[in-house]
Amino acid sequence: MRILFTTVGLPGHFFPLVPLAWACRARGHQILVATTDDFRPTVLRAGLPACSWSSSGGIADVAATDGVPAGEKRFAHGLAFAQIARRSLPGAEALLRDWRPDLVVSERAELAGPLAASAGGVPRAELHWGAAELPEYQAAWEAEWGGLPFGAADVVLNPWPPSLRAAYAENHRSIRHVGYNGDASVPGWLTGSRHPRRVCLTFGTLLPHLGSRDIGGLVVPLLHRLGSLGVEVVVAIDDRVAATWPALPGHVRHAGRLPLAEVLNTCAATVNHAGQGTSLTALAAACPQVMVPQFDDQFDNAETVAKGGPGIVLLPEETTTEAIYRACRTVLESAEYRTAAAQVSAEIATQPSPADVAATLEDWF
């Protein structure tokens, strides 16, 4: 088959597509990833063929909504994605006409591919991210387009384990989460076994780019406070962000870019923002979580993980250095979080792998 994968220009949206795209290519299918021109180098570094159908659409669009009140943030982000799709649609229509895919696979925020596929009668699958239904995105898309001119995807693939899914997702098809972290090298100290007192702090690929959130102002004091727990701390964050921080205490093993899947497999706990990739990578690694969500699906992801047992959630108004410190101490010292994390990890391991799903796509389509 000829399979077109489509994504907005955000790593957290594209990275979950990579294992499935690899698996489809390994089965001999022709693969092409369509995105915006400014994001194309990220796709190419994943070893996948890429083309662009518009100039830009990703971090800058989301960052432009940073000043929107918290209660309006989800709608604002949905509107940003709808506007990206409007800019991308002419290129998407031309690409589908010229490349003639047999199937379009889109991440849930990318709208141009589904619109063009619907108009051309091409089957489509959606890779779902996040635990949230996000009706605000639907409302924003309808506001931008005057109603959505296409129906639901033929297949919705969901990497969240079934026990943690909300009722709206009960008919989604399972796909196992396989972590992909871009071109981040694995240092030698990550090749050993799980460290009983290692804690990873990470805030994903988007949050450090949002000006209203002083990541360093939260993380640096926290790093000093965590020293009293006798832990080794690693901070997985953009190298450019870490370079702006002052000298860090000696129990900080590393601060900078790291492959999260390999890091969390060695950690006893993680402090994170409850992004889709981070949450699922931690769950797959049986790593208990302290979650400090900031916007959109992160709140639902955090609540879902906490209800499942492997973590503690702190809302923005509760997020202080001392509160995070106490939560870290709790998940490190209480066996119930480790037990719950191990149970969810075992459930994730039973889900169909991307290779299994790639084979099944041939039967579905």
JSON list of C-alpha atoms in Angstrom, two decimals, residues 69-222:
[
{"chain": "A", "resi": 69, "resn": "PRO", "atom": "CA", "xyz": [-6.96, 32.56, 30.02]},
{"chain": "A", "resi": 70, "resn": "ALA", "atom": "CA", "xyz": [-6.72, 29.00, 31.29]},
{"chain": "A", "resi": 71, "resn": "GLY", "atom": "CA", "xyz": [-10.42, 28.29, 30.81]},
{"chain": "A", "resi": 72, "resn": "GLU", "atom": "CA", "xyz": [-10.19, 29.21, 27.11]},
{"chain": "A", "resi": 73, "resn": "LYS", "atom": "CA", "xyz": [-6.89, 27.49, 26.36]},
{"chain": "A", "resi": 74, "resn": "ARG", "atom": "CA", "xyz": [-8.24, 24.27, 24.86]},
{"chain": "A", "resi": 75, "resn": "PHE", "atom": "CA", "xyz": [-10.49, 26.13, 22.43]},
{"chain": "A", "resi": 76, "resn": "ALA", "atom": "CA", "xyz": [-7.60, 28.43, 21.49]},
{"chain": "A", "resi": 77, "resn": "HIS", "atom": "CA", "xyz": [-5.32, 25.50, 20.76]},
{"chain": "A", "resi": 78, "resn": "GLY", "atom": "CA", "xyz": [-8.02, 23.75, 18.75]},
{"chain": "A", "resi": 79, "resn": "LEU", "atom": "CA", "xyz": [-8.50, 26.94, 16.75]},
{"chain": "A", "resi": 80, "resn": "ALA", "atom": "CA", "xyz": [-4.76, 27.17, 16.11]},
{"chain": "A", "resi": 81, "resn": "PHE", "atom": "CA", "xyz": [-4.75, 23.61, 14.72]},
{"chain": "A", "resi": 82, "resn": "ALA", "atom": "CA", "xyz": [-7.81, 24.37, 12.57]},
{"chain": "A", "resi": 83, "resn": "GLN", "atom": "CA", "xyz": [-6.05, 27.42, 11.13]},
{"chain": "A", "resi": 84, "resn": "ILE", "atom": "CA", "xyz": [-2.92, 25.39, 10.42]},
{"chain": "A", "resi": 85, "resn": "ALA", "atom": "CA", "xyz": [-5.15, 22.98, 8.50]},
{"chain": "A", "resi": 86, "resn": "ARG", "atom": "CA", "xyz": [-6.66, 25.82, 6.48]},
{"chain": "A", "resi": 87, "resn": "ARG", "atom": "CA", "xyz": [-3.19, 26.92, 5.38]},
{"chain": "A", "resi": 88, "resn": "SER", "atom": "CA", "xyz": [-2.21, 23.32, 4.62]},
{"chain": "A", "resi": 89, "resn": "LEU", "atom": "CA", "xyz": [-5.34, 22.15, 2.81]},
{"chain": "A", "resi": 90, "resn": "PRO", "atom": "CA", "xyz": [-4.45, 23.28, -0.75]},
{"chain": "A", "resi": 91, "resn": "GLY", "atom": "CA", "xyz": [-1.14, 21.44, -0.50]},
{"chain": "A", "resi": 92, "resn": "ALA", "atom": "CA", "xyz": [-2.85, 18.40, 1.04]},
{"chain": "A", "resi": 93, "resn": "GLU", "atom": "CA", "xyz": [-5.36, 18.22, -1.79]},
{"chain": "A", "resi": 94, "resn": "ALA", "atom": "CA", "xyz": [-2.60, 18.46, -4.38]},
{"chain": "A", "resi": 95, "resn": "LEU", "atom": "CA", "xyz": [-0.54, 15.79, -2.61]},
{"chain": "A", "resi": 96, "resn": "LEU", "atom": "CA", "xyz": [-3.40, 13.30, -2.45]},
{"chain": "A", "resi": 97, "resn": "ARG", "atom": "CA", "xyz": [-4.20, 13.92, -6.10]},
{"chain": "A", "resi": 98, "resn": "ASP", "atom": "CA", "xyz": [-0.58, 13.42, -7.19]},
{"chain": "A", "resi": 99, "resn": "TRP", "atom": "CA", "xyz": [0.71, 10.74, -4.79]},
{"chain": "A", "resi": 100, "resn": "ARG", "atom": "CA", "xyz": [-2.59, 8.82, -4.59]},
{"chain": "A", "resi": 101, "resn": "PRO", "atom": "CA", "xyz": [-2.32, 7.12, -1.19]},
{"chain": "A", "resi": 102, "resn": "ASP", "atom": "CA", "xyz": [-4.37, 4.06, -0.35]},
{"chain": "A", "resi": 103, "resn": "LEU", "atom": "CA", "xyz": [-4.60, 5.14, 3.29]},
{"chain": "A", "resi": 104, "resn": "VAL", "atom": "CA", "xyz": [-4.09, 8.35, 5.28]},
{"chain": "A", "resi": 105, "resn": "VAL", "atom": "CA", "xyz": [-2.96, 8.04, 8.92]},
{"chain": "A", "resi": 106, "resn": "SER", "atom": "CA", "xyz": [-3.17, 11.30, 10.90]},
{"chain": "A", "resi": 107, "resn": "GLU", "atom": "CA", "xyz": [-2.51, 12.30, 14.49]},
{"chain": "A", "resi": 108, "resn": "ARG", "atom": "CA", "xyz": [-5.66, 13.72, 16.02]},
{"chain": "A", "resi": 109, "resn": "ALA", "atom": "CA", "xyz": [-4.78, 17.44, 15.76]},
{"chain": "A", "resi": 110, "resn": "GLU", "atom": "CA", "xyz": [-3.87, 17.32, 12.05]},
{"chain": "A", "resi": 111, "resn": "LEU", "atom": "CA", "xyz": [-6.94, 18.21, 10.01]},
{"chain": "A", "resi": 112, "resn": "ALA", "atom": "CA", "xyz": [-5.77, 18.89, 6.43]},
{"chain": "A", "resi": 113, "resn": "GLY", "atom": "CA", "xyz": [-5.03, 15.23, 5.70]},
{"chain": "A", "resi": 114, "resn": "PRO", "atom": "CA", "xyz": [-8.44, 13.99, 6.88]},
{"chain": "A", "resi": 115, "resn": "LEU", "atom": "CA", "xyz": [-10.21, 16.77, 4.95]},
{"chain": "A", "resi": 116, "resn": "ALA", "atom": "CA", "xyz": [-8.41, 15.92, 1.72]},
{"chain": "A", "resi": 117, "resn": "ALA", "atom": "CA", "xyz": [-8.86, 12.18, 2.29]},
{"chain": "A", "resi": 118, "resn": "SER", "atom": "CA", "xyz": [-12.59, 12.61, 2.86]},
{"chain": "A", "resi": 119, "resn": "ALA", "atom": "CA", "xyz": [-12.98, 14.67, -0.30]},
{"chain": "A", "resi": 120, "resn": "GLY", "atom": "CA", "xyz": [-11.00, 12.10, -2.31]},
{"chain": "A", "resi": 121, "resn": "GLY", "atom": "CA", "xyz": [-12.71, 9.02, -0.89]},
{"chain": "A", "resi": 122, "resn": "VAL", "atom": "CA", "xyz": [-9.47, 7.74, 0.68]},
{"chain": "A", "resi": 123, "resn": "PRO", "atom": "CA", "xyz": [-9.76, 5.59, 3.85]},
{"chain": "A", "resi": 124, "resn": "ARG", "atom": "CA", "xyz": [-8.18, 7.07, 6.93]},
{"chain": "A", "resi": 125, "resn": "ALA", "atom": "CA", "xyz": [-6.98, 6.09, 10.36]},
{"chain": "A", "resi": 126, "resn": "GLU", "atom": "CA", "xyz": [-6.39, 8.37, 13.33]},
{"chain": "A", "resi": 127, "resn": "LEU", "atom": "CA", "xyz": [-3.69, 7.89, 15.92]},
{"chain": "A", "resi": 128, "resn": "HIS", "atom": "CA", "xyz": [-5.28, 9.18, 19.10]},
{"chain": "A", "resi": 129, "resn": "TRP", "atom": "CA", "xyz": [-3.19, 10.95, 21.71]},
{"chain": "A", "resi": 130, "resn": "GLY", "atom": "CA", "xyz": [-4.18, 11.92, 25.22]},
{"chain": "A", "resi": 131, "resn": "ALA", "atom": "CA", "xyz": [-6.81, 10.61, 27.62]},
{"chain": "A", "resi": 132, "resn": "ALA", "atom": "CA", "xyz": [-9.11, 13.59, 26.98]},
{"chain": "A", "resi": 133, "resn": "GLU", "atom": "CA", "xyz": [-11.99, 13.71, 24.52]},
{"chain": "A", "resi": 134, "resn": "LEU", "atom": "CA", "xyz": [-11.29, 17.45, 23.95]},
{"chain": "A", "resi": 135, "resn": "PRO", "atom": "CA", "xyz": [-14.73, 18.64, 22.77]},
{"chain": "A", "resi": 136, "resn": "GLU", "atom": "CA", "xyz": [-13.22, 22.15, 22.76]},
{"chain": "A", "resi": 137, "resn": "TYR", "atom": "CA", "xyz": [-11.12, 21.15, 19.75]},
{"chain": "A", "resi": 138, "resn": "GLN", "atom": "CA", "xyz": [-14.26, 19.99, 17.95]},
{"chain": "A", "resi": 139, "resn": "ALA", "atom": "CA", "xyz": [-15.99, 23.29, 18.75]},
{"chain": "A", "resi": 140, "resn": "ALA", "atom": "CA", "xyz": [-12.98, 25.26, 17.52]},
{"chain": "A", "resi": 141, "resn": "TRP", "atom": "CA", "xyz": [-12.79, 23.30, 14.29]},
{"chain": "A", "resi": 142, "resn": "GLU", "atom": "CA", "xyz": [-16.50, 23.83, 13.68]},
{"chain": "A", "resi": 143, "resn": "ALA", "atom": "CA", "xyz": [-16.11, 27.55, 14.37]},
{"chain": "A", "resi": 144, "resn": "GLU", "atom": "CA", "xyz": [-13.25, 27.81, 11.87]},
{"chain": "A", "resi": 145, "resn": "TRP", "atom": "CA", "xyz": [-14.77, 25.62, 9.16]},
{"chain": "A", "resi": 146, "resn": "GLY", "atom": "CA", "xyz": [-18.48, 26.19, 9.69]},
{"chain": "A", "resi": 147, "resn": "GLY", "atom": "CA", "xyz": [-18.91, 22.55, 10.64]},
{"chain": "A", "resi": 148, "resn": "LEU", "atom": "CA", "xyz": [-16.60, 19.61, 10.02]},
{"chain": "A", "resi": 149, "resn": "PRO", "atom": "CA", "xyz": [-17.04, 18.40, 6.40]},
{"chain": "A", "resi": 150, "resn": "PHE", "atom": "CA", "xyz": [-16.09, 14.78, 7.16]},
{"chain": "A", "resi": 151, "resn": "GLY", "atom": "CA", "xyz": [-17.04, 11.97, 9.51]},
{"chain": "A", "resi": 152, "resn": "ALA", "atom": "CA", "xyz": [-15.07, 9.92, 11.99]},
{"chain": "A", "resi": 153, "resn": "ALA", "atom": "CA", "xyz": [-11.96, 8.04, 10.95]},
{"chain": "A", "resi": 154, "resn": "ASP", "atom": "CA", "xyz": [-12.45, 4.50, 9.72]},
{"chain": "A", "resi": 155, "resn": "VAL", "atom": "CA", "xyz": [-10.16, 3.29, 12.52]},
{"chain": "A", "resi": 156, "resn": "VAL", "atom": "CA", "xyz": [-8.99, 5.11, 15.67]},
{"chain": "A", "resi": 157, "resn": "LEU", "atom": "CA", "xyz": [-5.79, 3.70, 17.20]},
{"chain": "A", "resi": 158, "resn": "ASN", "atom": "CA", "xyz": [-5.34, 4.37, 20.90]},
{"chain": "A", "resi": 159, "resn": "PRO", "atom": "CA", "xyz": [-2.09, 3.68, 22.81]},
{"chain": "A", "resi": 160, "resn": "TRP", "atom": "CA", "xyz": [-3.62, 4.19, 26.26]},
{"chain": "A", "resi": 161, "resn": "PRO", "atom": "CA", "xyz": [-4.18, 0.86, 28.03]},
{"chain": "A", "resi": 162, "resn": "PRO", "atom": "CA", "xyz": [-7.88, -0.09, 28.02]},
{"chain": "A", "resi": 163, "resn": "SER", "atom": "CA", "xyz": [-8.19, 0.06, 31.82]},
{"chain": "A", "resi": 164, "resn": "LEU", "atom": "CA", "xyz": [-7.31, 3.77, 31.75]},
{"chain": "A", "resi": 165, "resn": "ARG", "atom": "CA", "xyz": [-9.52, 4.85, 28.85]},
{"chain": "A", "resi": 166, "resn": "ALA", "atom": "CA", "xyz": [-12.65, 6.96, 29.25]},
{"chain": "A", "resi": 167, "resn": "ALA", "atom": "CA", "xyz": [-16.02, 5.72, 28.00]},
{"chain": "A", "resi": 168, "resn": "TYR", "atom": "CA", "xyz": [-15.83, 7.76, 24.76]},
{"chain": "A", "resi": 169, "resn": "ALA", "atom": "CA", "xyz": [-12.78, 5.71, 23.69]},
{"chain": "A", "resi": 170, "resn": "GLU", "atom": "CA", "xyz": [-14.18, 2.25, 24.37]},
{"chain": "A", "resi": 171, "resn": "ASN", "atom": "CA", "xyz": [-14.42, 1.43, 20.63]},
{"chain": "A", "resi": 172, "resn": "HIS", "atom": "CA", "xyz": [-10.88, 2.55, 19.83]},
{"chain": "A", "resi": 173, "resn": "ARG", "atom": "CA", "xyz": [-8.42, -0.09, 18.61]},
{"chain": "A", "resi": 174, "resn": "SER", "atom": "CA", "xyz": [-5.38, -0.72, 20.78]},
{"chain": "A", "resi": 175, "resn": "ILE", "atom": "CA", "xyz": [-1.80, -0.09, 19.74]},
{"chain": "A", "resi": 176, "resn": "ARG", "atom": "CA", "xyz": [1.10, -0.52, 22.16]},
{"chain": "A", "resi": 177, "resn": "HIS", "atom": "CA", "xyz": [3.01, 2.60, 23.09]},
{"chain": "A", "resi": 178, "resn": "VAL", "atom": "CA", "xyz": [6.60, 2.36, 21.87]},
{"chain": "A", "resi": 179, "resn": "GLY", "atom": "CA", "xyz": [8.72, 5.32, 22.89]},
{"chain": "A", "resi": 180, "resn": "TYR", "atom": "CA", "xyz": [10.46, 7.39, 20.23]},
{"chain": "A", "resi": 181, "resn": "ASN", "atom": "CA", "xyz": [12.52, 10.35, 21.42]},
{"chain": "A", "resi": 182, "resn": "GLY", "atom": "CA", "xyz": [14.14, 11.74, 18.30]},
{"chain": "A", "resi": 183, "resn": "ASP", "atom": "CA", "xyz": [17.90, 11.89, 17.79]},
{"chain": "A", "resi": 184, "resn": "ALA", "atom": "CA", "xyz": [18.92, 11.85, 21.47]},
{"chain": "A", "resi": 185, "resn": "SER", "atom": "CA", "xyz": [21.99, 9.75, 22.31]},
{"chain": "A", "resi": 186, "resn": "VAL", "atom": "CA", "xyz": [22.08, 7.18, 25.12]},
{"chain": "A", "resi": 187, "resn": "PRO", "atom": "CA", "xyz": [24.95, 7.91, 27.54]},
{"chain": "A", "resi": 188, "resn": "GLY", "atom": "CA", "xyz": [26.79, 4.97, 29.04]},
{"chain": "A", "resi": 189, "resn": "TRP", "atom": "CA", "xyz": [25.36, 5.46, 32.52]},
{"chain": "A", "resi": 190, "resn": "LEU", "atom": "CA", "xyz": [21.87, 4.74, 31.15]},
{"chain": "A", "resi": 191, "resn": "THR", "atom": "CA", "xyz": [22.71, 1.21, 30.04]},
{"chain": "A", "resi": 192, "resn": "GLY", "atom": "CA", "xyz": [22.62, -0.26, 33.55]},
{"chain": "A", "resi": 193, "resn": "SER", "atom": "CA", "xyz": [19.72, -1.53, 35.63]},
{"chain": "A", "resi": 194, "resn": "ARG", "atom": "CA", "xyz": [17.09, 0.55, 37.43]},
{"chain": "A", "resi": 195, "resn": "HIS", "atom": "CA", "xyz": [18.58, 2.95, 39.99]},
{"chain": "A", "resi": 196, "resn": "PRO", "atom": "CA", "xyz": [16.66, 2.69, 43.30]},
{"chain": "A", "resi": 197, "resn": "ARG", "atom": "CA", "xyz": [16.93, 6.44, 44.01]},
{"chain": "A", "resi": 198, "resn": "ARG", "atom": "CA", "xyz": [17.03, 8.07, 40.56]},
{"chain": "A", "resi": 199, "resn": "VAL", "atom": "CA", "xyz": [14.37, 10.68, 39.76]},
{"chain": "A", "resi": 200, "resn": "CYS", "atom": "CA", "xyz": [13.84, 12.17, 36.30]},
{"chain": "A", "resi": 201, "resn": "LEU", "atom": "CA", "xyz": [12.41, 15.66, 35.82]},
{"chain": "A", "resi": 202, "resn": "THR", "atom": "CA", "xyz": [11.07, 16.46, 32.37]},
{"chain": "A", "resi": 203, "resn": "PHE", "atom": "CA", "xyz": [8.64, 18.97, 30.89]},
{"chain": "A", "resi": 204, "resn": "GLY", "atom": "CA", "xyz": [8.42, 17.75, 27.32]},
{"chain": "A", "resi": 205, "resn": "THR", "atom": "CA", "xyz": [9.21, 19.40, 24.02]},
{"chain": "A", "resi": 206, "resn": "LEU", "atom": "CA", "xyz": [6.65, 22.24, 24.07]},
{"chain": "A", "resi": 207, "resn": "LEU", "atom": "CA", "xyz": [6.49, 23.74, 27.57]},
{"chain": "A", "resi": 208, "resn": "PRO", "atom": "CA", "xyz": [10.06, 25.14, 27.54]},
{"chain": "A", "resi": 209, "resn": "HIS", "atom": "CA", "xyz": [9.08, 27.21, 24.48]},
{"chain": "A", "resi": 210, "resn": "LEU", "atom": "CA", "xyz": [6.14, 28.94, 26.19]},
{"chain": "A", "resi": 211, "resn": "GLY", "atom": "CA", "xyz": [7.24, 32.25, 27.63]},
{"chain": "A", "resi": 212, "resn": "SER", "atom": "CA", "xyz": [4.68, 32.49, 30.43]},
{"chain": "A", "resi": 213, "resn": "ARG", "atom": "CA", "xyz": [6.06, 29.41, 32.20]},
{"chain": "A", "resi": 214, "resn": "ASP", "atom": "CA", "xyz": [9.31, 29.87, 34.07]},
{"chain": "A", "resi": 215, "resn": "ILE", "atom": "CA", "xyz": [10.51, 26.27, 33.95]},
{"chain": "A", "resi": 216, "resn": "GLY", "atom": "CA", "xyz": [13.87, 27.15, 35.47]},
{"chain": "A", "resi": 217, "resn": "GLY", "atom": "CA", "xyz": [12.23, 29.07, 38.30]},
{"chain": "A", "resi": 218, "resn": "LEU", "atom": "CA", "xyz": [10.39, 25.90, 39.31]},
{"chain": "A", "resi": 219, "resn": "VAL", "atom": "CA", "xyz": [13.02, 23.27, 38.54]},
{"chain": "A", "resi": 220, "resn": "VAL", "atom": "CA", "xyz": [16.20, 24.83, 39.97]},
{"chain": "A", "resi": 221, "resn": "PRO", "atom": "CA", "xyz": [14.89, 25.29, 43.55]},
{"chain": "A", "resi": 222, "resn": "LEU", "atom": "CA", "xyz": [13.28, 21.85, 43.36]}
]
